[in-house]
Amino acid sequence: MNIIGELFGYIAGICTAICFLPQTLQTIRSKDVRGLSLTSYIIYCTGLISWILYGLYIHSVQMLIFNSIGLFFGAMILYMIIRAKK
Amino acid sequence: MNIIGELFGYIAGICTAICFLPQTLQTIRSKDVRGLSLTSYIIYCTGLISWILYGLYIHSVQMLIFNSIGLFFGAMILYMIIRAKK
């Protein structure tokens, strides 16, 4: 695979890792979870856990790191949604 | 790679594809985008476009399909956020 292909892989991985950092910060500040879908974040976190397990199977350190960071933010948002619904 | 590893890959792919379907439906119904982070959905969609381009490079049909479906829902949410901010 050439350098451009690998570059797309890294951009994609970084986006996966940090995409829900702004959402996490916004929700911490606003405490407004009414617009957020509980089901979506459950599926999203399930997906990231599956990517981590898949990364373990194919021995991809990048896949492990990027998805673990993404899962951290996804789980934070999921926790805030569940806590607010109580 | 064994069958369990591949299974995790497929679960992960399906989750990537459909995770923001419930969020899309909820936002269409409620029209409440105040709690949604514009920046997060921009990064999320950029990531999915990069995964699609990466999928083209490594000739992965699954990667193309799963990420294209995910991008469809991500782009729908992004469009609703941008439209509401006007």
mmCIF file of N, CA and C in Angstrom, chain B residues 17-70:
data_model
loop_
_atom_site.group_PDB
_atom_site.id
_atom_site.type_symbol
_atom_site.label_atom_id
_atom_site.label_comp_id
_atom_site.label_asym_id
_atom_site.label_seq_id
_atom_site.Cartn_x
_atom_site.Cartn_y
_atom_site.Cartn_z
ATOM 1 N N ALA B 17 -21.990 0.914 10.998
ATOM 2 C CA ALA B 17 -22.974 1.275 9.973
ATOM 3 C C ALA B 17 -24.239 1.872 10.584
ATOM 4 N N ILE B 18 -24.743 1.237 11.655
ATOM 5 C CA ILE B 18 -26.094 1.615 12.116
ATOM 6 C C ILE B 18 -26.124 2.424 13.417
ATOM 7 N N CYS B 19 -24.957 2.684 14.030
ATOM 8 C CA CYS B 19 -24.986 3.280 15.374
ATOM 9 C C CYS B 19 -25.741 4.613 15.430
ATOM 10 N N PHE B 20 -25.656 5.432 14.377
ATOM 11 C CA PHE B 20 -26.342 6.720 14.452
ATOM 12 C C PHE B 20 -27.684 6.761 13.713
ATOM 13 N N LEU B 21 -28.204 5.563 13.418
ATOM 14 C CA LEU B 21 -29.582 5.491 12.913
ATOM 15 C C LEU B 21 -30.574 5.941 14.004
ATOM 16 N N PRO B 22 -30.500 5.413 15.242
ATOM 17 C CA PRO B 22 -31.439 5.892 16.278
ATOM 18 C C PRO B 22 -31.308 7.398 16.543
ATOM 19 N N GLN B 23 -30.060 7.912 16.516
ATOM 20 C CA GLN B 23 -29.851 9.350 16.735
ATOM 21 C C GLN B 23 -30.495 10.159 15.609
ATOM 22 N N THR B 24 -30.366 9.680 14.382
ATOM 23 C CA THR B 24 -30.970 10.355 13.226
ATOM 24 C C THR B 24 -32.491 10.417 13.384
ATOM 25 N N LEU B 25 -33.099 9.269 13.716
ATOM 26 C CA LEU B 25 -34.561 9.211 13.873
ATOM 27 C C LEU B 25 -35.022 10.123 15.008
ATOM 28 N N GLN B 26 -34.285 10.064 16.140
ATOM 29 C CA GLN B 26 -34.648 10.896 17.293
ATOM 30 C C GLN B 26 -34.586 12.381 16.939
ATOM 31 N N THR B 27 -33.541 12.779 16.208
ATOM 32 C CA THR B 27 -33.364 14.194 15.871
ATOM 33 C C THR B 27 -34.394 14.647 14.833
ATOM 34 N N ILE B 28 -34.738 13.767 13.893
ATOM 35 C CA ILE B 28 -35.787 14.099 12.923
ATOM 36 C C ILE B 28 -37.102 14.354 13.669
ATOM 37 N N ARG B 29 -37.416 13.470 14.623
ATOM 38 C CA ARG B 29 -38.666 13.584 15.384
ATOM 39 C C ARG B 29 -38.687 14.824 16.280
ATOM 40 N N SER B 30 -37.623 14.976 17.092
ATOM 41 C CA SER B 30 -37.624 16.025 18.126
ATOM 42 C C SER B 30 -37.182 17.389 17.588
ATOM 43 N N LYS B 31 -36.418 17.388 16.489
ATOM 44 C CA LYS B 31 -35.803 18.611 15.945
ATOM 45 C C LYS B 31 -34.916 19.315 16.978
ATOM 46 N N ASP B 32 -34.541 18.591 18.047
ATOM 47 C CA ASP B 32 -33.719 19.164 19.122
ATOM 48 C C ASP B 32 -32.241 18.857 18.862
ATOM 49 N N VAL B 33 -31.526 19.851 18.337
ATOM 50 C CA VAL B 33 -30.099 19.643 18.042
ATOM 51 C C VAL B 33 -29.198 20.414 19.015
ATOM 52 N N ARG B 34 -29.817 21.089 20.004
ATOM 53 C CA ARG B 34 -29.021 21.934 20.911
ATOM 54 C C ARG B 34 -27.930 21.152 21.633
ATOM 55 N N GLY B 35 -28.245 19.901 22.001
ATOM 56 C CA GLY B 35 -27.271 19.095 22.745
ATOM 57 C C GLY B 35 -26.217 18.431 21.873
ATOM 58 N N LEU B 36 -26.363 18.559 20.535
ATOM 59 C CA LEU B 36 -25.437 17.880 19.618
ATOM 60 C C LEU B 36 -24.262 18.785 19.254
ATOM 61 N N SER B 37 -23.075 18.218 19.229
ATOM 62 C CA SER B 37 -21.865 18.980 18.929
ATOM 63 C C SER B 37 -21.583 18.992 17.430
ATOM 64 N N LEU B 38 -21.616 20.195 16.855
ATOM 65 C CA LEU B 38 -21.310 20.355 15.426
ATOM 66 C C LEU B 38 -19.904 19.839 15.118
ATOM 67 N N THR B 39 -18.935 20.248 15.940
ATOM 68 C CA THR B 39 -17.536 19.848 15.719
ATOM 69 C C THR B 39 -17.394 18.325 15.713
ATOM 70 N N SER B 40 -18.058 17.663 16.659
ATOM 71 C CA SER B 40 -17.968 16.202 16.727
ATOM 72 C C SER B 40 -18.466 15.547 15.452
ATOM 73 N N TYR B 41 -19.588 16.025 14.923
ATOM 74 C CA TYR B 41 -20.127 15.400 13.714
ATOM 75 C C TYR B 41 -19.306 15.731 12.467
ATOM 76 N N ILE B 42 -18.643 16.892 12.468
ATOM 77 C CA ILE B 42 -17.720 17.199 11.362
ATOM 78 C C ILE B 42 -16.545 16.213 11.394
ATOM 79 N N ILE B 43 -15.962 16.020 12.584
ATOM 80 C CA ILE B 43 -14.824 15.084 12.700
ATOM 81 C C ILE B 43 -15.285 13.654 12.412
ATOM 82 N N TYR B 44 -16.464 13.307 12.926
ATOM 83 C CA TYR B 44 -17.006 11.955 12.720
ATOM 84 C C TYR B 44 -17.159 11.651 11.217
ATOM 85 N N CYS B 45 -17.753 12.595 10.478
ATOM 86 C CA CYS B 45 -17.960 12.395 9.036
ATOM 87 C C CYS B 45 -16.630 12.393 8.280
ATOM 88 N N THR B 46 -15.701 13.266 8.683
ATOM 89 C CA THR B 46 -14.367 13.266 8.071
ATOM 90 C C THR B 46 -13.699 11.904 8.257
ATOM 91 N N GLY B 47 -13.843 11.351 9.452
ATOM 92 C CA GLY B 47 -13.292 10.024 9.748
ATOM 93 C C GLY B 47 -13.889 8.952 8.859
ATOM 94 N N LEU B 48 -15.205 8.978 8.708
ATOM 95 C CA LEU B 48 -15.864 7.958 7.882
ATOM 96 C C LEU B 48 -15.459 8.088 6.406
ATOM 97 N N ILE B 49 -15.333 9.326 5.914
ATOM 98 C CA ILE B 49 -14.861 9.531 4.526
ATOM 99 C C ILE B 49 -13.439 8.959 4.384
ATOM 100 N N SER B 50 -12.601 9.204 5.397
ATOM 101 C CA SER B 50 -11.232 8.664 5.357
ATOM 102 C C SER B 50 -11.240 7.141 5.386
ATOM 103 N N TRP B 51 -12.138 6.536 6.192
ATOM 104 C CA TRP B 51 -12.240 5.063 6.216
ATOM 105 C C TRP B 51 -12.668 4.527 4.861
ATOM 106 N N ILE B 52 -13.589 5.247 4.182
ATOM 107 C CA ILE B 52 -14.036 4.820 2.851
ATOM 108 C C ILE B 52 -12.860 4.862 1.865
ATOM 109 N N LEU B 53 -12.086 5.963 1.907
ATOM 110 C CA LEU B 53 -10.924 6.089 1.016
ATOM 111 C C LEU B 53 -9.880 5.017 1.340
ATOM 112 N N TYR B 54 -9.699 4.753 2.647
ATOM 113 C CA TYR B 54 -8.776 3.698 3.067
ATOM 114 C C TYR B 54 -9.278 2.337 2.585
ATOM 115 N N GLY B 55 -10.584 2.121 2.668
ATOM 116 C CA GLY B 55 -11.205 0.881 2.184
ATOM 117 C C GLY B 55 -10.980 0.679 0.688
ATOM 118 N N LEU B 56 -11.022 1.794 -0.070
ATOM 119 C CA LEU B 56 -10.734 1.725 -1.505
ATOM 120 C C LEU B 56 -9.288 1.292 -1.737
ATOM 121 N N TYR B 57 -8.380 1.843 -0.917
ATOM 122 C CA TYR B 57 -6.955 1.531 -1.073
ATOM 123 C C TYR B 57 -6.632 0.074 -0.762
ATOM 124 N N ILE B 58 -7.282 -0.450 0.290
ATOM 125 C CA ILE B 58 -6.978 -1.843 0.648
ATOM 126 C C ILE B 58 -7.978 -2.810 -0.009
ATOM 127 N N HIS B 59 -8.842 -2.286 -0.881
ATOM 128 C CA HIS B 59 -9.823 -3.105 -1.626
ATOM 129 C C HIS B 59 -10.716 -3.919 -0.696
ATOM 130 N N SER B 60 -11.258 -3.232 0.324
ATOM 131 C CA SER B 60 -12.166 -3.907 1.256
ATOM 132 C C SER B 60 -13.599 -3.462 0.991
ATOM 133 N N VAL B 61 -14.388 -4.361 0.405
ATOM 134 C CA VAL B 61 -15.787 -4.056 0.089
ATOM 135 C C VAL B 61 -16.577 -3.829 1.375
ATOM 136 N N GLN B 62 -16.323 -4.670 2.394
ATOM 137 C CA GLN B 62 -17.021 -4.522 3.672
ATOM 138 C C GLN B 62 -16.787 -3.128 4.269
ATOM 139 N N MET B 63 -15.519 -2.699 4.272
ATOM 140 C CA MET B 63 -15.174 -1.399 4.830
ATOM 141 C C MET B 63 -15.910 -0.284 4.088
ATOM 142 N N LEU B 64 -15.987 -0.423 2.776
ATOM 143 C CA LEU B 64 -16.700 0.556 1.946
ATOM 144 C C LEU B 64 -18.188 0.620 2.312
ATOM 145 N N ILE B 65 -18.814 -0.543 2.402
ATOM 146 C CA ILE B 65 -20.264 -0.604 2.649
ATOM 147 C C ILE B 65 -20.605 -0.102 4.058
ATOM 148 N N PHE B 66 -19.951 -0.668 5.063
ATOM 149 C CA PHE B 66 -20.258 -0.309 6.454
ATOM 150 C C PHE B 66 -20.055 1.193 6.696
ATOM 151 N N ASN B 67 -18.934 1.732 6.208
ATOM 152 C CA ASN B 67 -18.649 3.145 6.460
ATOM 153 C C ASN B 67 -19.535 4.079 5.639
ATOM 154 N N SER B 68 -19.948 3.635 4.450
ATOM 155 C CA SER B 68 -20.850 4.462 3.633
ATOM 156 C C SER B 68 -22.216 4.591 4.300
ATOM 157 N N ILE B 69 -22.707 3.487 4.872
ATOM 158 C CA ILE B 69 -23.996 3.539 5.581
ATOM 159 C C ILE B 69 -23.865 4.453 6.805
ATOM 160 N N GLY B 70 -22.776 4.286 7.541
ATOM 161 C CA GLY B 70 -22.527 5.130 8.715
ATOM 162 C C GLY B 70 -22.443 6.600 8.339
#
